[in-house]
Amino acid sequence: MNAEIISVGTELLLGHTINTDAAFVARELSAIGVNLLFACTVGDNPGRLRDALEEALGRSDVVITTGGLGPTDDDLTKETIASVAGAPLKIHEDSLRRLESYFKGRPAMGENQRKQAMLPEGCTVLDNDWGTAPGVAFEADGVRVIMLPGPPRECRAMFTHRVIPYLKSLADGVIVSRTLKLF
């Protein structure tokens, strides 16, 4: 199985944030036998994300995105991917209830937080017990698409506890790598 990582976030391109998500996901993919073909970083720009996604969908079995699922106006990953994949977004009631429960006793939950519960119809929801934005897994034209939030604490925990079990059911190998230091 061949995979590709698309990390989304202008802060990554500007050098304000180090992209530790891609390195973590790459190591974990090889540990479960998934071959990583490419990894790229795209700013919060729907056009460039669309281009990267279309290319990835044409050459990989699994496309994993990190970032752009949150409540801010520039978090457009989910909307862009849904558009490219032809997967209509609709409110996922369980995710909405989780968000409402999270915001109970906090400042009011606004429309930006509510949009986190807008998920591709028929997707597998990857519950986020470490933050607010749920992850998503679905199939688009025979390619598995997995979307994860960008904050490393959330991304790593969700990959470990949600994505690995999902991918292990699809993969059947292990990639072994050794480092030899000689002088």
N, CA, C and O of each residue as an XYZ file, in Angstrom:
732
protein
N       0.849     -1.177      0.000
C       0.000      0.000      0.000
C       0.893      1.237      0.000
O       1.837      1.332      0.784
N       0.585      2.182     -0.886
C       1.363      3.411     -1.017
C       0.583      4.593     -0.468
O      -0.617      4.729     -0.709
N       1.274      5.442      0.268
C       0.619      6.581      0.917
C       1.320      7.883      0.577
O       2.447      7.916      0.082
N       0.599      8.944      0.866
C       1.107     10.299      0.675
C       0.581     11.148      1.827
O      -0.549     10.966      2.278
N       1.402     12.070      2.293
C       1.006     12.999      3.363
C       0.935     14.395      2.762
O       1.857     14.837      2.076
N      -0.172     15.086      3.027
C      -0.289     16.500      2.671
C      -0.506     17.262      3.973
O      -1.552     17.139      4.610
N       0.485     18.042      4.357
C       0.383     18.875      5.558
C      -0.131     20.244      5.127
O       0.381     20.837      4.177
N      -1.141     20.738      5.827
C      -1.777     21.992      5.440
C      -1.570     23.040      6.530
O      -1.846     22.799      7.705
N      -1.078     24.208      6.114
C      -0.939     25.312      7.060
C       0.099     26.309      6.595
O       1.262     25.959      6.394
N      -0.314     27.533      6.426
C       0.605     28.589      6.013
C       1.717     28.767      7.039
O       2.847     29.094      6.677
N       1.408     28.553      8.321
C       2.419     28.699      9.371
C       3.579     27.728      9.172
O       4.699     28.010      9.598
N       3.323     26.583      8.528
C       4.385     25.617      8.235
C       5.306     26.140      7.142
O       6.525     25.982      7.218
N       4.713     26.768      6.117
C       5.504     27.297      5.013
C       6.312     28.524      5.410
O       7.393     28.762      4.873
N       5.788     29.301      6.348
C       6.489     30.505      6.790
C       7.608     30.200      7.787
O       8.400     31.078      8.128
N       7.664     28.958      8.249
C       8.691     28.574      9.203
C       8.364     28.924     10.638
O       9.213     28.781     11.519
N       7.142     29.382     10.889
C       6.735     29.721     12.263
C       6.498     28.465     13.093
O       6.648     28.480     14.315
N       6.128     27.379     12.421
C       5.846     26.115     13.091
C       6.613     25.019     12.369
O       6.599     24.957     11.139
N       7.271     24.168     13.111
C       7.993     23.042     12.531
C       6.990     21.914     12.305
O       6.183     21.607     13.182
N       7.047     21.309     11.139
C       6.100     20.260     10.769
C       6.527     18.918     11.366
O       7.121     18.084     10.682
N       6.220     18.723     12.632
C       6.552     17.459     13.283
C       5.531     16.375     12.957
O       5.823     15.188     13.104
N       4.331     16.771     12.515
C       3.293     15.792     12.175
C       3.757     14.864     11.061
O       3.585     13.649     11.159
N       4.346     15.421     10.000
C       4.755     14.609      8.850
C       5.805     13.571      9.247
O       5.729     12.419      8.820
N       6.773     13.968     10.055
C       7.816     13.029     10.482
C       7.214     11.906     11.328
O       7.563     10.738     11.158
N       6.318     12.262     12.230
C       5.672     11.255     13.077
C       4.861     10.281     12.230
O       4.999      9.066     12.368
N       4.013     10.817     11.352
C       3.153      9.963     10.519
C       4.010      9.069      9.622
O       3.687      7.895      9.442
N       5.098      9.605      9.056
C       5.980      8.806      8.198
C       6.556      7.610      8.952
O       6.549      6.489      8.444
N       7.053      7.850     10.165
C       7.618      6.746     10.971
C       6.556      5.692     11.277
O       6.814      4.492     11.180
N       5.387      6.139     11.638
C       4.321      5.209     12.005
C       3.807      4.425     10.799
O       3.452      3.253     10.927
N       3.767      5.059      9.637
C       3.340      4.341      8.430
C       4.290      3.203      8.106
O       3.853      2.091      7.811
N       5.591      3.475      8.161
C       6.554      2.412      7.838
C       6.475      1.274      8.853
O       6.685      0.114      8.497
N       6.178      1.589     10.092
C       6.080      0.555     11.132
C       4.934     -0.413     10.875
O       4.974     -1.553     11.336
N       3.910      0.028     10.143
C       2.785     -0.879      9.856
C       2.780     -1.346      8.398
O       1.794     -1.914      7.929
N       3.882     -1.106      7.688
C       4.018     -1.646      6.345
C       3.407     -0.822      5.236
O       3.143     -1.345      4.154
N       3.175      0.457      5.483
C       2.638      1.338      4.450
C       3.797      2.149      3.882
O       4.520      2.813      4.625
N       3.971      2.094      2.565
C       5.071      2.751      1.882
C       4.718      4.215      1.619
O       3.755      4.502      0.908
N       5.478      5.122      2.177
C       5.248      6.545      1.953
C       5.962      6.963      0.674
O       7.187      6.883      0.586
N       5.189      7.410     -0.319
C       5.761      7.829     -1.602
C       6.152      9.298     -1.606
O       7.226      9.657     -2.090
N       5.279     10.155     -1.063
C       5.491     11.597     -1.110
C       4.954     12.237      0.164
O       4.053     11.708      0.814
N       5.528     13.386      0.505
C       5.002     14.244      1.566
C       5.172     15.677      1.082
O       6.240     16.053      0.599
N       4.128     16.468      1.211
C       4.227     17.869      0.788
C       3.523     18.754      1.808
O       2.717     18.292      2.616
N       3.850     20.028      1.746
C       3.225     21.021      2.613
C       2.596     22.079      1.726
O       3.215     22.574      0.784
N       1.354     22.415      2.046
C       0.588     23.393      1.283
C       0.047     24.422      2.271
O      -0.385     24.068      3.368
N       0.072     25.681      1.886
C      -0.506     26.721      2.729
C      -2.023     26.618      2.770
O      -2.621     25.780      2.094
N      -2.632     27.475      3.567
C      -4.095     27.495      3.688
C      -4.692     28.167      2.450
O      -5.230     29.272      2.516
N      -4.580     27.475      1.334
C      -5.014     28.002      0.053
C      -5.769     26.902     -0.679
O      -5.164     25.911     -1.087
N      -7.078     27.057     -0.852
C      -7.876     25.980     -1.462
C      -7.401     25.566     -2.854
O      -7.442     24.379     -3.178
N      -6.953     26.504     -3.682
C      -6.498     26.170     -5.027
C      -5.271     25.292     -5.020
O      -5.211     24.301     -5.748
N      -4.284     25.644     -4.204
C      -3.060     24.846     -4.132
C      -3.318     23.494     -3.472
O      -2.742     22.480     -3.868
N      -4.193     23.488     -2.461
C      -4.553     22.224     -1.822
C      -5.269     21.321     -2.828
O      -5.016     20.117     -2.874
N      -6.150     21.894     -3.622
C      -6.867     21.125     -4.646
C      -5.859     20.482     -5.613
O      -5.978     19.300     -5.934
N      -4.874     21.256     -6.072
C      -3.855     20.730     -6.995
C      -3.080     19.576     -6.358
O      -2.894     18.531     -6.981
N      -2.629     19.769     -5.115
C      -1.862     18.730     -4.422
C      -2.707     17.480     -4.208
O      -2.220     16.361     -4.364
N      -3.951     17.672     -3.858
C      -4.845     16.544     -3.602
C      -5.138     15.766     -4.879
O      -5.109     14.535     -4.874
N      -5.417     16.464     -5.963
C      -5.701     15.775     -7.227
C      -4.502     14.941     -7.673
O      -4.662     13.824     -8.164
N      -3.309     15.487     -7.500
C      -2.098     14.746     -7.851
C      -1.941     13.520     -6.956
O      -1.640     12.429     -7.439
N      -2.145     13.701     -5.650
C      -2.008     12.595     -4.698
C      -3.031     11.492     -4.960
O      -2.703     10.308     -4.878
N      -4.259     11.872     -5.272
C      -5.299     10.873     -5.526
C      -4.994     10.048     -6.769
O      -5.469      8.919     -6.897
N      -4.210     10.599     -7.682
C      -3.862      9.889     -8.895
C      -2.699      8.929     -8.763
O      -2.439      8.153     -9.683
N      -1.981      8.958     -7.625
C      -0.788      8.121     -7.537
C      -0.655      7.330     -6.241
O       0.296      6.561     -6.099
N      -1.559      7.490     -5.308
C      -1.415      6.816     -4.020
C      -2.680      6.038     -3.660
O      -3.765      6.303     -4.177
N      -2.508      5.069     -2.758
C      -3.644      4.293     -2.254
C      -4.276      4.956     -1.037
O      -5.467      4.798     -0.774
N      -3.449      5.707     -0.295
C      -3.891      6.391      0.916
C      -3.343      7.813      0.893
O      -2.154      8.020      0.650
N      -4.205      8.788      1.146
C      -3.774     10.179      1.268
C      -4.155     10.640      2.672
O      -5.322     10.597      3.061
N      -3.151     11.081      3.420
C      -3.367     11.547      4.789
C      -3.080     13.035      4.833
O      -1.997     13.481      4.454
N      -4.060     13.803      5.299
C      -3.829     15.234      5.469
C      -3.771     15.554      6.951
O      -4.458     14.941      7.768
N      -2.928     16.535      7.280
C      -2.863     17.036      8.650
C      -3.069     18.543      8.585
O      -2.453     19.232      7.772
N      -3.935     19.041      9.445
C      -4.169     20.476      9.530
C      -5.383     20.941      8.754
O      -5.851     20.278      7.828
N      -5.884     22.109      9.161
C      -6.973     22.751      8.446
C      -8.364     22.258      8.772
O      -9.291     22.496      7.997
N      -8.546     21.568      9.913
C      -9.872     21.065     10.278
C     -10.536     21.882     11.382
O     -11.674     21.606     11.763
N      -9.834     22.877     11.890
C     -10.311     23.620     13.054
C     -11.383     24.645     12.758
O     -11.974     24.652     11.679
N     -11.627     25.509     13.725
C     -12.742     26.449     13.636
C     -12.413     27.797     12.991
O     -13.308     28.629     12.843
N     -11.160     28.039     12.605
C     -10.834     29.368     12.077
C     -11.233     29.486     10.606
O     -11.427     28.482      9.920
N     -11.352     30.720     10.137
C     -11.804     30.967      8.767
C     -10.869     30.392      7.712
O     -11.311     30.078      6.608
N      -9.577     30.247      8.032
C      -8.646     29.712      7.034
C      -8.541     28.192      7.082
O      -7.769     27.612      6.318
N      -9.291     27.534      7.950
C      -9.315     26.075      8.009
C     -10.281     25.552      6.950
O     -11.473     25.389      7.210
N      -9.752     25.289      5.748
C     -10.581     24.918      4.601
C     -10.236     23.543      4.032
O     -10.679     23.201      2.935
N      -9.459     22.761      4.756
C      -9.043     21.451      4.254
C     -10.234     20.562      3.965
O     -10.355     20.019      2.866
N     -11.105     20.409      4.932
C     -12.240     19.495      4.794
C     -13.141     19.895      3.638
O     -13.573     19.048      2.858
N     -13.424     21.193      3.530
C     -14.295     21.680      2.461
C     -13.663     21.450      1.088
O     -14.347     21.064      0.140
N     -12.364     21.688      0.989
C     -11.664     21.514     -0.284
C     -11.617     20.045     -0.678
O     -11.880     19.703     -1.831
N     -11.284     19.175      0.268
C     -11.212     17.739     -0.034
C     -12.583     17.207     -0.410
O     -12.706     16.426     -1.354
N     -13.621     17.618      0.318
C     -14.978     17.158      0.006
C     -15.375     17.578     -1.404
O     -16.011     16.814     -2.130
N     -15.003     18.776     -1.783
C     -15.307     19.274     -3.126
C     -14.592     18.453     -4.194
O     -15.204     18.054     -5.185
N     -13.306     18.202     -3.999
C     -12.523     17.425     -4.971
C     -13.058     15.999     -5.075
O     -13.144     15.448     -6.173
N     -13.416     15.403     -3.944
C     -13.868     14.008     -3.913
C     -15.346     13.856     -4.260
O     -15.828     12.735     -4.414
N     -16.070     14.966     -4.386
C     -17.504     14.879     -4.654
C     -18.264     14.285     -3.485
O     -19.259     13.585     -3.672
N     -17.794     14.563     -2.277
C     -18.408     14.036     -1.048
C     -19.122     15.180     -0.330
O     -18.469     16.007      0.306
N     -20.439     15.240     -0.421
C     -21.152     16.345      0.222
C     -20.958     16.349      1.745
O     -20.933     15.300      2.388
N     -20.822     17.552      2.295
C     -20.679     17.703      3.747
C     -22.062     17.839      4.369
O     -22.946     18.500      3.825
N     -22.226     17.201      5.518
C     -23.455     17.373      6.288
C     -23.119     17.264      7.769
O     -22.083     16.721      8.152
N     -24.003     17.783      8.577
C     -23.781     17.734     10.030
C     -23.765     16.288     10.491
O     -24.682     15.523     10.194
N     -22.728     15.919     11.211
C     -22.639     14.605     11.844
C     -23.111     14.796     13.281
O     -22.423     15.406     14.099
N     -24.284     14.272     13.570
C     -24.954     14.556     14.851
C     -24.120     14.152     16.064
O     -24.061     14.905     17.037
N     -23.480     12.994     16.034
C     -22.659     12.575     17.181
C     -21.499     13.545     17.417
O     -21.183     13.876     18.559
N     -20.871     13.994     16.337
C     -19.776     14.958     16.475
C     -20.279     16.297     16.995
O     -19.602     16.950     17.789
N     -21.462     16.708     16.551
C     -22.052     17.953     17.043
C     -22.328     17.851     18.542
O     -22.059     18.792     19.289
N     -22.863     16.713     18.982
C     -23.120     16.520     20.423
C     -21.813     16.545     21.215
O     -21.770     17.105     22.311
N     -20.745     15.946     20.675
C     -19.443     15.973     21.356
C     -18.953     17.410     21.511
O     -18.438     17.790     22.563
N     -19.118     18.208     20.445
C     -18.709     19.614     20.505
C     -19.541     20.384     21.521
O     -19.000     21.158     22.311
N     -20.835     20.177     21.503
C     -21.709     20.867     22.459
C     -21.346     20.498     23.890
O     -21.365     21.350     24.778
N     -21.019     19.244     24.112
C     -20.602     18.799     25.440
C     -19.274     19.453     25.834
O     -19.098     19.863     26.981
N     -18.350     19.548     24.890
C     -17.054     20.167     25.143
C     -17.220     21.635     25.535
O     -16.537     22.121     26.436
N     -18.125     22.338     24.859
C     -18.295     23.772     25.102
C     -19.254     24.081     26.246
O     -19.429     25.248     26.595
N     -19.868     23.083     26.825
C     -20.749     23.311     27.969
C     -19.925     23.900     29.113
O     -18.901     23.330     29.490
N     -20.353     25.022     29.666
C     -19.623     25.676     30.741
C     -18.481     26.556     30.263
O     -17.769     27.143     31.078
N     -18.294     26.657     28.938
C     -17.275     27.529     28.339
C     -17.999     28.623     27.580
O     -19.226     28.611     27.488
N     -17.249     29.568     27.038
C     -17.917     30.576     26.196
C     -18.743     29.895     25.102
O     -18.425     28.789     24.666
N     -19.783     30.558     24.679
C     -20.747     29.981     23.741
C     -20.080     29.395     22.500
O     -19.109     29.937     21.973
N     -20.633     28.273     22.054
C     -20.155     27.634     20.836
C     -20.744     28.372     19.648
O     -21.964     28.469     19.514
N     -19.882     28.892     18.786
C     -20.341     29.646     17.626
C     -20.393     28.797     16.373
O     -20.126     27.596     16.407
N     -20.739     29.437     15.268
C     -20.839     28.740     13.980
C     -19.487     28.170     13.539
O     -19.436     27.106     12.922
N     -18.394     28.871     13.853
C     -17.081     28.350     13.466
C     -16.781     27.027     14.157
O     -16.201     26.129     13.546
N     -17.169     26.892     15.425
C     -16.969     25.616     16.104
C     -17.925     24.563     15.546
O     -17.555     23.399     15.400
N     -19.134     24.967     15.242
C     -20.149     24.048     14.710
C     -19.699     23.451     13.368
O     -20.016     22.300     13.068
N     -18.970     24.218     12.569
C     -18.552     23.716     11.256
C     -17.629     22.508     11.375
O     -17.468     21.756     10.413
N     -17.023     22.315     12.541
C     -16.171     21.145     12.740
C     -16.969     19.840     12.671
O     -16.400     18.777     12.422
N     -18.281     19.918     12.891
C     -19.149     18.736     12.819
C     -19.686     18.501     11.409
O     -20.422     17.540     11.184
N     -19.328     19.365     10.458
C     -19.712     19.158      9.056
C     -18.705     18.176      8.446
O     -17.540     18.517      8.242
N     -19.167     16.962      8.159
C     -18.272     15.901      7.696
C     -18.794     15.296      6.396
O     -19.988     15.378      6.107
N     -17.897     14.685      5.606
C     -18.349     14.050      4.364
C     -19.384     12.960      4.656
O     -19.200     12.128      5.544
N     -20.442     12.985      3.910
C     -21.522     12.021      4.092
C     -20.989     10.597      3.945
O     -20.296     10.284      2.977
N     -21.317      9.729      4.918
C     -20.929      8.330      4.864
C     -19.504      8.037      5.294
O     -19.043      6.905      5.146
N     -18.790      9.028      5.826
C     -17.393      8.821      6.224
C     -17.307      8.022      7.528
O     -18.291      7.870      8.251
N     -16.116      7.525      7.802
C     -15.801      6.967      9.109
C     -15.274      8.122      9.940
O     -14.294      8.766      9.565
N     -15.923      8.388     11.072
C     -15.517      9.492     11.935
C     -14.455      8.988     12.906
O     -14.619      7.950     13.546
N     -13.375      9.738     13.001
C     -12.292      9.424     13.925
C     -12.415     10.392     15.099
O     -11.975     11.539     15.024
N     -13.022      9.911     16.183
C     -13.274     10.774     17.336
C     -11.978     11.368     17.871
O     -10.947     10.700     17.952
N     -12.061     12.632     18.232
C     -10.912     13.356     18.762
C     -11.111     13.561     20.256
O     -11.807     14.488     20.671
N     -10.506     12.706     21.061
C     -10.581     12.827     22.517
C      -9.539     13.795     23.062
O      -9.431     13.959     24.277
N      -8.767     14.439     22.182
C      -7.671     15.313     22.581
C      -7.882     16.750     22.132
O      -7.033     17.606     22.379
N      -8.992     17.023     21.484
C      -9.307     18.354     20.971
C     -10.733     18.390     20.465
O     -11.553     17.564     20.865
N     -11.040     19.331     19.594
C     -12.426     19.480     19.155
C     -12.705     18.973     17.746
O     -13.788     18.440     17.503
N     -11.771     19.116     16.808
C     -12.043     18.741     15.417
C     -11.931     17.228     15.227
O     -10.860     16.662     15.446
N     -13.025     16.557     14.822
C     -12.922     15.126     14.567
C     -12.113     14.864     13.306
O     -12.068     15.694     12.397
N     -11.481     13.710     13.265
C     -10.812     13.273     12.056
C     -11.809     12.537     11.176
O     -12.933     12.252     11.589
N     -11.380     12.236      9.960
C     -12.274     11.639      8.974
C     -11.503     10.625      8.146
O     -10.330     10.830      7.832
N     -12.168      9.525      7.792
C     -11.630      8.576      6.815
C     -12.763      8.223      5.857
O     -13.882      7.930      6.280
N     -12.458      8.256      4.561
C     -13.449      7.839      3.565
C     -12.721      7.436      2.292
O     -11.517      7.652      2.159
N     -13.453      6.855      1.371
C     -12.868      6.414      0.112
C     -13.342      7.317     -1.012
O     -14.526      7.639     -1.113
N     -12.392      7.722     -1.861
C     -12.699      8.551     -3.028
C     -12.060      7.904     -4.246
O     -10.837      7.901     -4.378
N     -12.867      7.363     -5.121
C     -12.372      6.717     -6.347
C     -11.305      5.666     -6.048
O     -10.285      5.602     -6.734
N     -11.539      4.849     -5.030
C     -10.627      3.765     -4.692
C      -9.442      4.154     -3.838
O      -8.622      3.300     -3.502
N      -9.330      5.435     -3.474
C      -8.232      5.914     -2.634
C      -8.785      6.239     -1.250
O      -9.815      6.902     -1.125
N      -8.102      5.774     -0.223
C      -8.493      6.099      1.161
C      -7.970      7.490      1.486
O      -6.785      7.775      1.313
N      -8.857      8.347      1.954
C      -8.489      9.707      2.356
C      -8.700      9.803      3.859
O      -9.775      9.486      4.369
N      -7.658     10.244      4.563
C      -7.730     10.390      6.022
C      -7.352     11.822      6.350
O      -6.294     12.304      5.946
N      -8.228     12.501      7.090
C      -7.968     13.886      7.496
C      -7.784     13.933      9.010
O      -8.603     13.413      9.767
N      -6.698     14.563      9.432
C      -6.395     14.712     10.854
C      -6.169     16.179     11.187
O      -5.721     16.946     10.334
N      -6.475     16.579     12.426
C      -6.173     17.951     12.827
C      -4.661     18.165     12.906
O      -3.895     17.208     13.015
N      -4.243     19.426     12.849
C      -2.827     19.751     12.810
C      -2.099     19.831     14.132
O      -0.917     19.488     14.176
N      -2.735     20.267     15.225
C      -1.966     20.355     16.471
C      -1.313     19.006     16.797
O      -2.009     17.994     16.883
N       0.013     18.977     16.979
C       0.725     17.708     17.162
C       0.149     16.811     18.256
O       0.087     15.594     18.085
N      -0.267     17.389     19.364
C      -0.821     16.571     20.451
C      -2.055     15.802     19.976
O      -2.240     14.637     20.326
N      -2.888     16.457     19.185
C      -4.094     15.819     18.663
C      -3.756     14.854     17.533
O      -4.238     13.721     17.513
N      -2.936     15.299     16.602
C      -2.592     14.491     15.433
C      -1.942     13.171     15.844
O      -2.324     12.110     15.352
N      -0.972     13.235     16.733
C      -0.243     12.031     17.145
C      -1.153     11.054     17.876
O      -1.134      9.858     17.589
N      -1.940     11.547     18.810
C      -2.836     10.658     19.557
C      -3.874     10.037     18.628
O      -4.167      8.845     18.725
N      -4.424     10.839     17.737
C      -5.436     10.310     16.823
C      -4.820      9.310     15.851
O      -5.442      8.295     15.536
N      -3.619      9.579     15.377
C      -2.982      8.631     14.470
C      -2.752      7.305     15.186
O      -3.040      6.241     14.639
N      -2.236      7.371     16.402
C      -1.941      6.163     17.172
C      -3.203      5.372     17.500
O      -3.241      4.154     17.321
N      -4.229      6.060     17.977
C      -5.411      5.368     18.498
C      -6.553      5.200     17.501
O      -7.435      4.369     17.720
N      -6.559      5.957     16.428
C      -7.665      5.867     15.460
C      -7.196      5.384     14.082
O      -7.813      4.500     13.488
N      -6.108      5.965     13.583
C      -5.696      5.677     12.204
C      -4.957      4.347     12.096
O      -5.218      3.582     11.167
N      -4.054      4.056     13.007
C      -3.307      2.798     12.917
C      -4.250      1.591     12.898
O      -4.096      0.727     12.035
N      -5.216      1.496     13.813
C      -6.135      0.348     13.701
C      -6.888      0.321     12.369
O      -7.124     -0.751     11.812
N      -7.261      1.485     11.861
C      -7.952      1.563     10.576
C      -7.052      1.056      9.445
O      -7.483      0.247      8.624
N      -5.799      1.533      9.402
C      -4.883      1.135      8.332
C      -4.415     -0.310      8.466
O      -4.214     -0.987      7.458
N      -4.240     -0.793      9.694
C      -3.791     -2.177      9.878
C      -4.782     -3.157      9.278
O      -4.402     -4.243      8.839
N      -6.030     -2.783      9.260
C      -7.023     -3.668      8.654
C      -6.882     -3.705      7.132
O      -7.455     -4.579      6.481
N      -6.125     -2.764      6.558
C      -5.943     -2.691      5.106
C      -4.565     -3.170      4.648
O      -4.418     -3.618      3.510
N      -3.549     -3.082      5.522
C      -2.166     -3.404      5.145
C      -1.774     -4.766      5.697
O      -2.354     -5.236      6.676
N      -0.780     -5.403      5.063
C      -0.362     -6.728      5.525
C       1.161     -6.893      5.550
O       1.656     -8.011      5.408
N       1.900     -5.816      5.726
C       3.348     -5.931      5.718
C       4.005     -5.013      6.720
O       3.342     -4.253      7.426
N       5.308     -5.096      6.769
C       6.111     -4.236      7.619
C       7.321     -3.804      6.802
O       7.891     -4.607      6.064
N       7.712     -2.555      6.926
C       8.924     -2.074      6.268
C      10.023     -2.072      7.319
O       9.891     -1.440      8.367
N      11.115     -2.786      7.030
C      12.217     -2.882      7.975
C      13.338     -1.981      7.475
O      13.696     -2.006      6.298
N      13.879     -1.192      8.382
C      14.966     -0.277      8.047
C      16.041     -0.392      9.125
O      15.731     -0.450     10.315
N      17.292     -0.425      8.707
C      18.411     -0.496      9.651
C      19.367      0.658      9.332
O      19.549      1.026      8.171
N      19.968      1.216     10.375
C      20.982      2.236     10.196
C      22.311      1.664     10.676
O      22.448      1.243     11.825
N      23.280      1.659      9.773
C      24.620      1.191     10.122
C      25.553      2.379     10.161
O      25.600      3.169      9.218
N      26.296      2.510     11.244
C      27.262      3.591     11.371
C      28.664      2.987     11.351
O      29.051      2.246     12.255
N      29.404      3.313     10.317
C      30.740      2.768     10.133
C      31.755      3.888     10.031
O      31.440      4.986      9.574
N      32.965      3.606     10.457
C      34.048      4.556     10.251
C      35.321      3.819      9.950
O      36.361      4.444      9.743
